[in-house]
Short mmCIF file of C-alpha atoms in Angstrom, two decimals:
data_model
loop_
_atom_site.label_atom_id
_atom_site.label_comp_id
_atom_site.label_asym_id
_atom_site.label_seq_id
_atom_site.Cartn_x
_atom_site.Cartn_y
_atom_site.Cartn_z
CA MET X 124 0.00 0.00 0.00
CA LEU X 125 2.99 2.30 0.52
CA ALA X 126 3.33 2.58 -3.25
CA ALA X 127 -0.31 3.62 -3.52
CA ILE X 128 0.17 6.56 -1.11
CA ARG X 129 3.65 7.51 -2.27
CA PRO X 130 4.82 11.14 -2.22
CA ASP X 131 4.37 13.10 -5.45
CA ASP X 132 8.11 13.46 -6.06
CA TRP X 133 8.35 9.68 -6.54
CA ASN X 134 6.06 9.78 -9.56
CA PHE X 135 8.49 10.81 -12.30
CA PRO X 136 11.25 8.31 -11.40
CA LEU X 137 8.60 5.61 -10.98
CA LEU X 138 7.20 6.50 -14.41
CA LEU X 139 10.68 6.09 -15.92
CA HIS X 140 11.14 2.78 -14.09
CA VAL X 141 7.78 1.33 -15.17
CA LEU X 142 8.11 2.64 -18.72
CA GLY X 143 11.63 1.21 -19.02
CA ALA X 144 10.54 -2.14 -17.57
CA SER X 145 7.54 -2.47 -19.90
CA LEU X 146 9.59 -1.46 -22.95
CA LEU X 147 12.28 -3.94 -21.88
CA LEU X 148 9.79 -6.79 -21.56
CA GLY X 149 8.33 -5.91 -24.98
CA ALA X 150 11.78 -5.85 -26.57
CA LEU X 151 12.66 -9.22 -25.01
CA ILE X 152 9.39 -10.82 -26.14
CA THR X 153 9.95 -9.48 -29.68
CA ALA X 154 13.53 -10.80 -29.72
CA VAL X 155 12.44 -14.20 -28.36
CA THR X 156 9.65 -14.49 -30.92
CA ALA X 157 12.04 -13.78 -33.79
CA GLN X 158 14.64 -16.17 -32.34
CA LEU X 159 12.11 -18.98 -31.95
CA LEU X 160 10.89 -18.44 -35.51
CA ALA X 161 14.54 -18.67 -36.65
CA TRP X 162 15.00 -21.83 -34.58
CA LYS X 163 11.95 -23.52 -36.13
CA ARG X 164 13.12 -22.90 -39.69
CA ARG X 165 15.98 -24.32 -41.73
CA GLY X 166 16.14 -22.17 -44.85
CA PRO X 167 18.59 -19.24 -44.78
CA ALA X 168 15.94 -16.99 -46.35
CA ASP X 169 13.97 -17.24 -43.09
CA VAL X 170 16.68 -17.86 -40.49
CA ILE X 171 18.93 -14.90 -41.37
CA PRO X 172 16.25 -12.14 -41.29
CA TYR X 173 14.83 -13.43 -38.00
CA ALA X 174 18.31 -13.66 -36.44
CA ARG X 175 19.06 -10.09 -37.55
CA LEU X 176 15.71 -8.82 -36.27
CA SER X 177 16.35 -10.43 -32.91
CA PHE X 178 19.87 -8.99 -32.60
CA ARG X 179 18.78 -5.48 -33.61
CA THR X 180 15.85 -5.56 -31.21
CA LEU X 181 18.13 -6.54 -28.33
CA LEU X 182 20.71 -3.90 -29.26
CA ILE X 183 18.46 -0.96 -30.16
CA ALA X 184 15.46 -1.58 -27.88
CA ALA X 185 16.27 -3.95 -25.00
CA ILE X 186 19.57 -2.45 -23.82
CA PRO X 187 18.39 1.21 -23.75
CA ALA X 188 15.14 0.08 -22.06
CA TRP X 189 17.18 -1.79 -19.43
CA PHE X 190 19.08 1.44 -18.61
CA LEU X 191 15.81 3.40 -18.38
CA MET X 192 14.34 0.76 -16.06
CA ARG X 193 17.49 0.57 -13.94
CA ILE X 194 18.06 4.35 -13.64
CA GLY X 195 14.39 4.95 -12.79
CA GLY X 196 14.46 2.10 -10.27
CA GLU X 197 17.58 3.38 -8.53
CA TRP X 198 16.09 6.89 -8.42
CA VAL X 199 12.94 5.56 -6.73
CA ALA X 200 14.99 3.42 -4.36
CA SER X 201 17.05 6.48 -3.35
CA LYS X 202 13.84 8.10 -2.05
CA GLY X 203 13.88 5.82 0.99
CA TRP X 204 13.53 2.18 -0.04
CA ASN X 205 17.29 1.62 0.27
CA ASP X 206 17.17 2.64 3.95
CA ILE X 207 14.79 -0.16 4.96
CA ASP X 208 16.57 -2.90 6.89
CA PRO X 209 16.00 -5.70 6.18
CA ALA X 210 15.02 -4.93 2.60
CA PRO X 211 11.68 -6.39 1.51
CA ALA X 212 11.89 -9.58 -0.55
CA TRP X 213 10.37 -7.97 -3.66
CA LEU X 214 13.08 -5.29 -3.64
CA ASP X 215 15.81 -7.95 -3.40
CA ILE X 216 14.15 -9.85 -6.27
CA GLY X 217 14.10 -6.64 -8.32
CA TYR X 218 17.77 -5.90 -7.74
CA LEU X 219 18.85 -9.50 -8.37
CA THR X 220 16.96 -9.94 -11.63
CA ALA X 221 17.80 -6.44 -12.86
CA GLU X 222 21.56 -6.95 -12.41
CA LEU X 223 21.76 -10.58 -13.49
CA GLY X 224 19.25 -10.01 -16.28
CA GLY X 225 21.22 -7.02 -17.55
CA LEU X 226 24.35 -9.15 -17.75
CA LEU X 227 22.50 -11.94 -19.56
CA ILE X 228 20.94 -9.46 -22.00
CA LEU X 229 24.41 -8.11 -22.79
CA VAL X 230 25.81 -11.61 -23.35
CA SER X 231 22.74 -12.59 -25.42
CA THR X 232 23.10 -9.49 -27.59
CA ILE X 233 26.76 -10.25 -28.29
CA LEU X 234 26.01 -13.91 -29.09
CA ALA X 235 22.99 -12.99 -31.24
CA GLY X 236 25.08 -10.38 -33.09
CA ILE X 237 27.97 -12.75 -33.80
CA GLY X 238 25.52 -15.52 -34.70
CA ALA X 239 23.55 -13.32 -37.10
CA ARG X 240 26.77 -12.11 -38.73
CA ARG X 241 28.06 -15.66 -39.22
CA LEU X 242 24.71 -16.82 -40.55
CA GLY X 243 24.71 -13.98 -43.07
CA ARG X 244 28.29 -14.58 -44.22
CA SER X 245 27.86 -18.36 -44.56
CA ASN X 246 24.36 -18.20 -46.05
CA GLY X 247 22.91 -19.95 -43.02
CA GLU X 248 25.60 -22.64 -42.65
CA GLN X 249 27.28 -21.28 -39.49
CA GLY X 250 26.18 -19.29 -36.46
CA ALA X 251 22.88 -21.03 -35.68
CA THR X 252 24.22 -22.48 -32.41
CA LEU X 253 25.18 -19.04 -31.10
CA VAL X 254 21.72 -17.70 -31.95
CA ARG X 255 20.14 -20.68 -30.17
CA VAL X 256 22.23 -20.13 -27.03
CA ALA X 257 21.15 -16.49 -27.11
CA THR X 258 17.54 -17.65 -27.49
CA VAL X 259 17.73 -19.80 -24.35
CA LEU X 260 19.28 -16.93 -22.36
CA VAL X 261 16.67 -14.42 -23.53
CA VAL X 262 13.83 -16.85 -22.74
CA LEU X 263 15.21 -17.24 -19.19
CA VAL X 264 15.54 -13.46 -18.74
CA THR X 265 12.02 -12.91 -20.06
CA ILE X 266 10.54 -15.45 -17.62
CA ALA X 267 12.55 -13.89 -14.77
CA TYR X 268 11.27 -10.41 -15.66
CA VAL X 269 7.64 -11.55 -15.79
CA ILE X 270 8.05 -13.02 -12.28
CA THR X 271 9.81 -9.82 -11.16
CA THR X 272 6.98 -7.68 -12.55
CA TRP X 273 4.54 -9.75 -10.51
CA ALA X 274 6.73 -9.50 -7.39
CA MET X 275 7.28 -5.74 -7.68
CA SER X 276 3.60 -4.97 -8.22
CA ALA X 277 2.10 -7.47 -5.73
CA LYS X 278 4.90 -6.93 -3.20
CA PRO X 279 4.52 -10.27 -1.37
CA ASP X 280 6.10 -10.45 2.10
CA MET W 186 -1.27 -11.44 -0.24
CA GLY W 187 -4.76 -10.00 -0.32
CA LEU W 188 -7.21 -9.49 -3.16
CA TYR W 189 -5.93 -5.93 -3.78
CA ASP W 190 -2.35 -7.20 -4.25
CA TRP W 191 -3.45 -9.87 -6.74
CA LEU W 192 -5.66 -7.47 -8.68
CA LEU W 193 -2.88 -4.89 -8.84
CA ALA W 194 -0.33 -7.49 -10.00
CA LEU W 195 -2.66 -8.81 -12.71
CA HIS W 196 -3.52 -5.24 -13.77
CA VAL W 197 0.17 -4.32 -14.05
CA LEU W 198 1.03 -7.56 -15.90
CA SER W 199 -1.81 -6.83 -18.34
CA ALA W 200 -0.47 -3.31 -18.87
CA PHE W 201 2.99 -4.76 -19.54
CA ALA W 202 1.46 -7.18 -22.08
CA TRP W 203 -0.19 -4.19 -23.80
CA VAL W 204 3.04 -2.17 -23.97
CA SER W 205 4.94 -5.29 -25.07
CA ALA W 206 2.53 -5.71 -27.99
CA LEU W 207 3.08 -2.10 -29.04
CA VAL W 208 6.86 -2.55 -28.86
CA LEU W 209 6.56 -5.71 -30.97
CA TYR W 210 4.35 -4.02 -33.59
CA SER W 211 6.69 -1.00 -33.69
CA VAL W 212 9.74 -3.22 -34.23
CA VAL W 213 7.99 -5.14 -37.03
CA LEU W 214 6.85 -1.93 -38.71
CA ALA W 215 10.37 -0.46 -38.49
CA ALA W 216 11.91 -3.70 -39.81
CA SER W 217 9.39 -3.90 -42.67
CA TRP W 218 9.62 -0.21 -43.60
CA GLY W 219 10.31 0.05 -47.32
CA ALA W 220 9.99 -3.71 -47.89
CA SER W 221 8.38 -4.64 -51.20
CA ILE W 222 8.96 -8.38 -51.67
CA PRO W 223 5.80 -10.24 -50.51
CA SER W 224 7.66 -13.11 -48.82
CA ASP W 225 9.79 -10.62 -46.83
CA VAL W 226 6.68 -8.78 -45.63
CA ALA W 227 4.85 -12.04 -44.82
CA ARG W 228 7.89 -13.29 -42.90
CA MET W 229 8.13 -10.17 -40.71
CA PHE W 230 4.41 -10.17 -39.99
CA ARG W 231 4.60 -13.75 -38.64
CA VAL W 232 6.16 -12.14 -35.56
CA THR W 233 2.98 -10.13 -34.95
CA LYS W 234 0.95 -13.24 -34.05
CA VAL W 235 2.46 -13.02 -30.56
CA GLY W 236 1.58 -9.31 -30.48
CA ASP W 237 -2.04 -10.10 -31.32
CA VAL W 238 -2.26 -12.38 -28.26
CA LEU W 239 -0.48 -9.83 -26.04
CA ILE W 240 -2.68 -6.91 -27.08
CA ALA W 241 -5.86 -8.94 -26.47
CA VAL W 242 -4.66 -10.09 -23.04
CA GLY W 243 -3.36 -6.60 -22.24
CA MET W 244 -6.46 -4.64 -23.19
CA ILE W 245 -8.96 -7.05 -21.66
CA GLY W 246 -6.83 -7.54 -18.53
CA THR W 247 -6.27 -3.83 -17.91
CA ILE W 248 -9.96 -2.97 -18.16
CA VAL W 249 -11.25 -5.96 -16.17
CA PHE W 250 -8.70 -5.81 -13.33
CA GLY W 251 -8.58 -2.00 -13.49
CA VAL W 252 -12.34 -1.58 -13.02
CA TRP W 253 -12.30 -4.27 -10.31
CA LEU W 254 -9.53 -2.36 -8.51
CA ALA W 255 -11.43 0.89 -8.93
CA LEU W 256 -14.58 -0.62 -7.41
CA ASP W 257 -12.57 -2.23 -4.61
CA GLU W 258 -10.21 0.60 -3.61
CA TYR W 259 -11.28 3.85 -5.30
CA GLU W 260 -14.41 5.44 -6.73
CA ILE W 261 -15.21 4.67 -10.35
CA TRP W 262 -16.17 8.33 -10.93
CA ASP W 263 -12.79 9.68 -9.71
CA GLY W 264 -11.45 12.04 -12.38
CA TRP W 265 -8.28 10.06 -13.06
CA ILE W 266 -10.22 6.81 -13.43
CA ILE W 267 -12.66 8.39 -15.89
CA ALA W 268 -9.67 9.83 -17.79
CA ALA W 269 -8.13 6.35 -17.88
CA LEU W 270 -11.35 4.80 -19.19
CA VAL W 271 -11.60 7.46 -21.94
CA LEU W 272 -7.95 6.88 -22.90
CA TRP W 273 -8.52 3.10 -22.92
CA LEU W 274 -11.45 3.55 -25.33
CA ALA W 275 -9.39 5.92 -27.50
CA ALA W 276 -6.51 3.44 -27.62
CA ALA W 277 -8.91 0.64 -28.54
CA ALA W 278 -10.32 2.79 -31.36
CA THR W 279 -6.98 3.90 -32.85
CA GLY W 280 -5.36 0.52 -32.25
CA GLY W 281 -8.25 -1.22 -33.98
CA ARG W 282 -8.02 1.07 -37.01
CA GLY W 283 -4.24 0.72 -37.22
CA GLY W 284 -4.45 -3.04 -36.78
CA LYS W 285 -7.05 -3.31 -39.53
CA HIS W 286 -4.79 -1.40 -41.93
CA TYR W 287 -1.67 -3.48 -41.25
CA ASN W 288 -3.61 -6.76 -41.21
CA GLY W 289 -4.72 -5.81 -44.72
CA VAL W 290 -1.07 -5.39 -45.77
CA ARG W 291 -0.16 -8.73 -44.17
CA ASP W 292 -3.07 -10.53 -45.83
CA ARG W 293 -2.17 -9.04 -49.23
CA ALA W 294 1.45 -10.17 -48.80
CA ASN W 295 0.31 -13.69 -47.84
CA ALA W 296 -2.06 -13.79 -50.83
CA LEU W 297 0.72 -12.77 -53.24
CA VAL W 298 3.03 -15.45 -51.79
CA ALA W 299 0.26 -18.05 -52.11
CA GLU W 300 -0.22 -17.06 -55.75
CA GLY W 301 3.52 -17.47 -56.34
CA ARG W 302 3.91 -13.78 -57.18
CA ASN W 303 7.02 -12.84 -55.21
CA GLU W 304 8.20 -9.93 -57.34
CA PRO W 305 8.53 -6.49 -55.64
CA SER W 306 5.12 -4.97 -54.97
CA PRO W 307 4.81 -1.16 -54.78
CA GLU W 308 1.34 -1.75 -53.29
CA LEU W 309 2.87 -3.46 -50.23
CA THR W 310 5.49 -0.73 -49.80
CA ALA W 311 2.77 1.92 -50.00
CA GLY W 312 0.71 0.05 -47.41
CA LEU W 313 3.66 -0.28 -45.03
CA GLN W 314 4.63 3.39 -45.43
CA SER W 315 1.05 4.66 -45.36
CA THR W 316 0.58 7.87 -43.37
CA ARG W 317 -2.83 6.60 -42.26
CA GLY W 318 -1.46 3.38 -40.76
CA LEU W 319 1.47 5.17 -39.14
CA MET W 320 -0.83 7.86 -37.74
CA PHE W 321 -3.12 5.31 -36.06
CA HIS W 322 -0.20 3.31 -34.68
CA SER W 323 1.55 6.45 -33.37
CA ALA W 324 -1.70 7.69 -31.83
CA THR W 325 -2.09 4.35 -30.01
CA VAL W 326 1.46 4.61 -28.67
CA VAL W 327 0.94 8.21 -27.47
CA ILE W 328 -2.43 7.40 -25.85
CA THR W 329 -0.90 4.38 -24.11
CA LEU W 330 1.90 6.58 -22.77
CA ALA W 331 -0.69 9.10 -21.54
CA LEU W 332 -2.55 6.25 -19.86
CA LEU W 333 0.64 5.19 -18.08
CA VAL W 334 1.18 8.78 -16.90
CA VAL W 335 -2.40 8.93 -15.54
CA MET W 336 -1.93 5.58 -13.76
CA ILE W 337 1.29 6.69 -12.08
CA TYR W 338 0.34 10.29 -11.20
CA LYS W 339 -3.35 9.59 -10.41
CA PRO W 340 -4.27 13.30 -10.79
CA GLY W 341 -6.96 14.33 -8.33
CA ALA W 342 -6.77 11.11 -6.30
#
C-alpha cells in the first residue's frame, strides 16, 4: 500500500522505471519471438532475417530500455527504499533480476550479433548455435522479468 | 497477499502485455519499412501473431482488473479513473483502425506469396509506409503513454 500513497516526487522516477521495464519486456518478447521463428526454420531466407531482427531488437530496444528501467528504479529506491533494513523480498528480487538479467541481456546481444553475422556470411551454414544459445538466455531473462513484474507490483512479504 | 495485491499485480502484468505488444508491432513496422517483396513482408508479420495475443490479453486484462480495482479501492467516478477509461477507449479505437490497416497489408502479402507472385510490390510498400497506418499506430502509442502517466500520477486522487 505504501506505493499507492507515495509522495508526489516519486512519480516521475517511478514512471521512468515502469516505462523502461515495460519497454524492456516488450523488446525481449519481440527478440524471443524472432529467435524462436529462426530456430523452427531451416532455410537461410527465413533464419537470417529473424536472427538479424532479434539482434537489432536486443541492441536498439532492450539495452536502452534496461538502462531506463534501472536508472528509474535506482532513483525511486534512493527516495527511501534503500534505507529499509532488512530490505523487503520484492526489492531484493528486483535488484537480483535487474543486475543478473542485464548481464544476460548483454551476453545474449553479443552472441545474437555474432551468430547473425556468421549466418549472413555463410548463407545460413554457421552461427545457428550461437543464436540458439542467445535464445535460451533471452527466454530465461524474459521469464525472470515476468516473475519480477509480478513481485514488484504485488509486493509479497 | 490480499485481493488488492493480486488485482494490482494482474492489472500491471496486463499493462505490460499491452506495452509489449506495441513494442513488438513498432519493431515489425520499423523492420518492414520500405519492404516490397511479398515473402519478406509475410515473414516479418509472422512475428505479430504473438503481439495479437499480447494486445488482447493486455487490453482485456487492464480494463477488467482495473475496473475491479477501482470498485474495490477507489471510486469509479474519480477524475483520473474516468480519464483512464476514456484513454482506454481511444486506444482501442486507434489501435483497432491501425491493426485493420496493417492486417490488410499482411493478408495481401500472404495472398501474393500463395499465388507465387514474389516480385517487388509497390502496393505493399505503400501500405507499409502509409501515413494513415502510421498515424493510427503512433496515436495508439501516445495514448498508451498518456494512460501510463495517468496511472502513475493519479491526478486528483
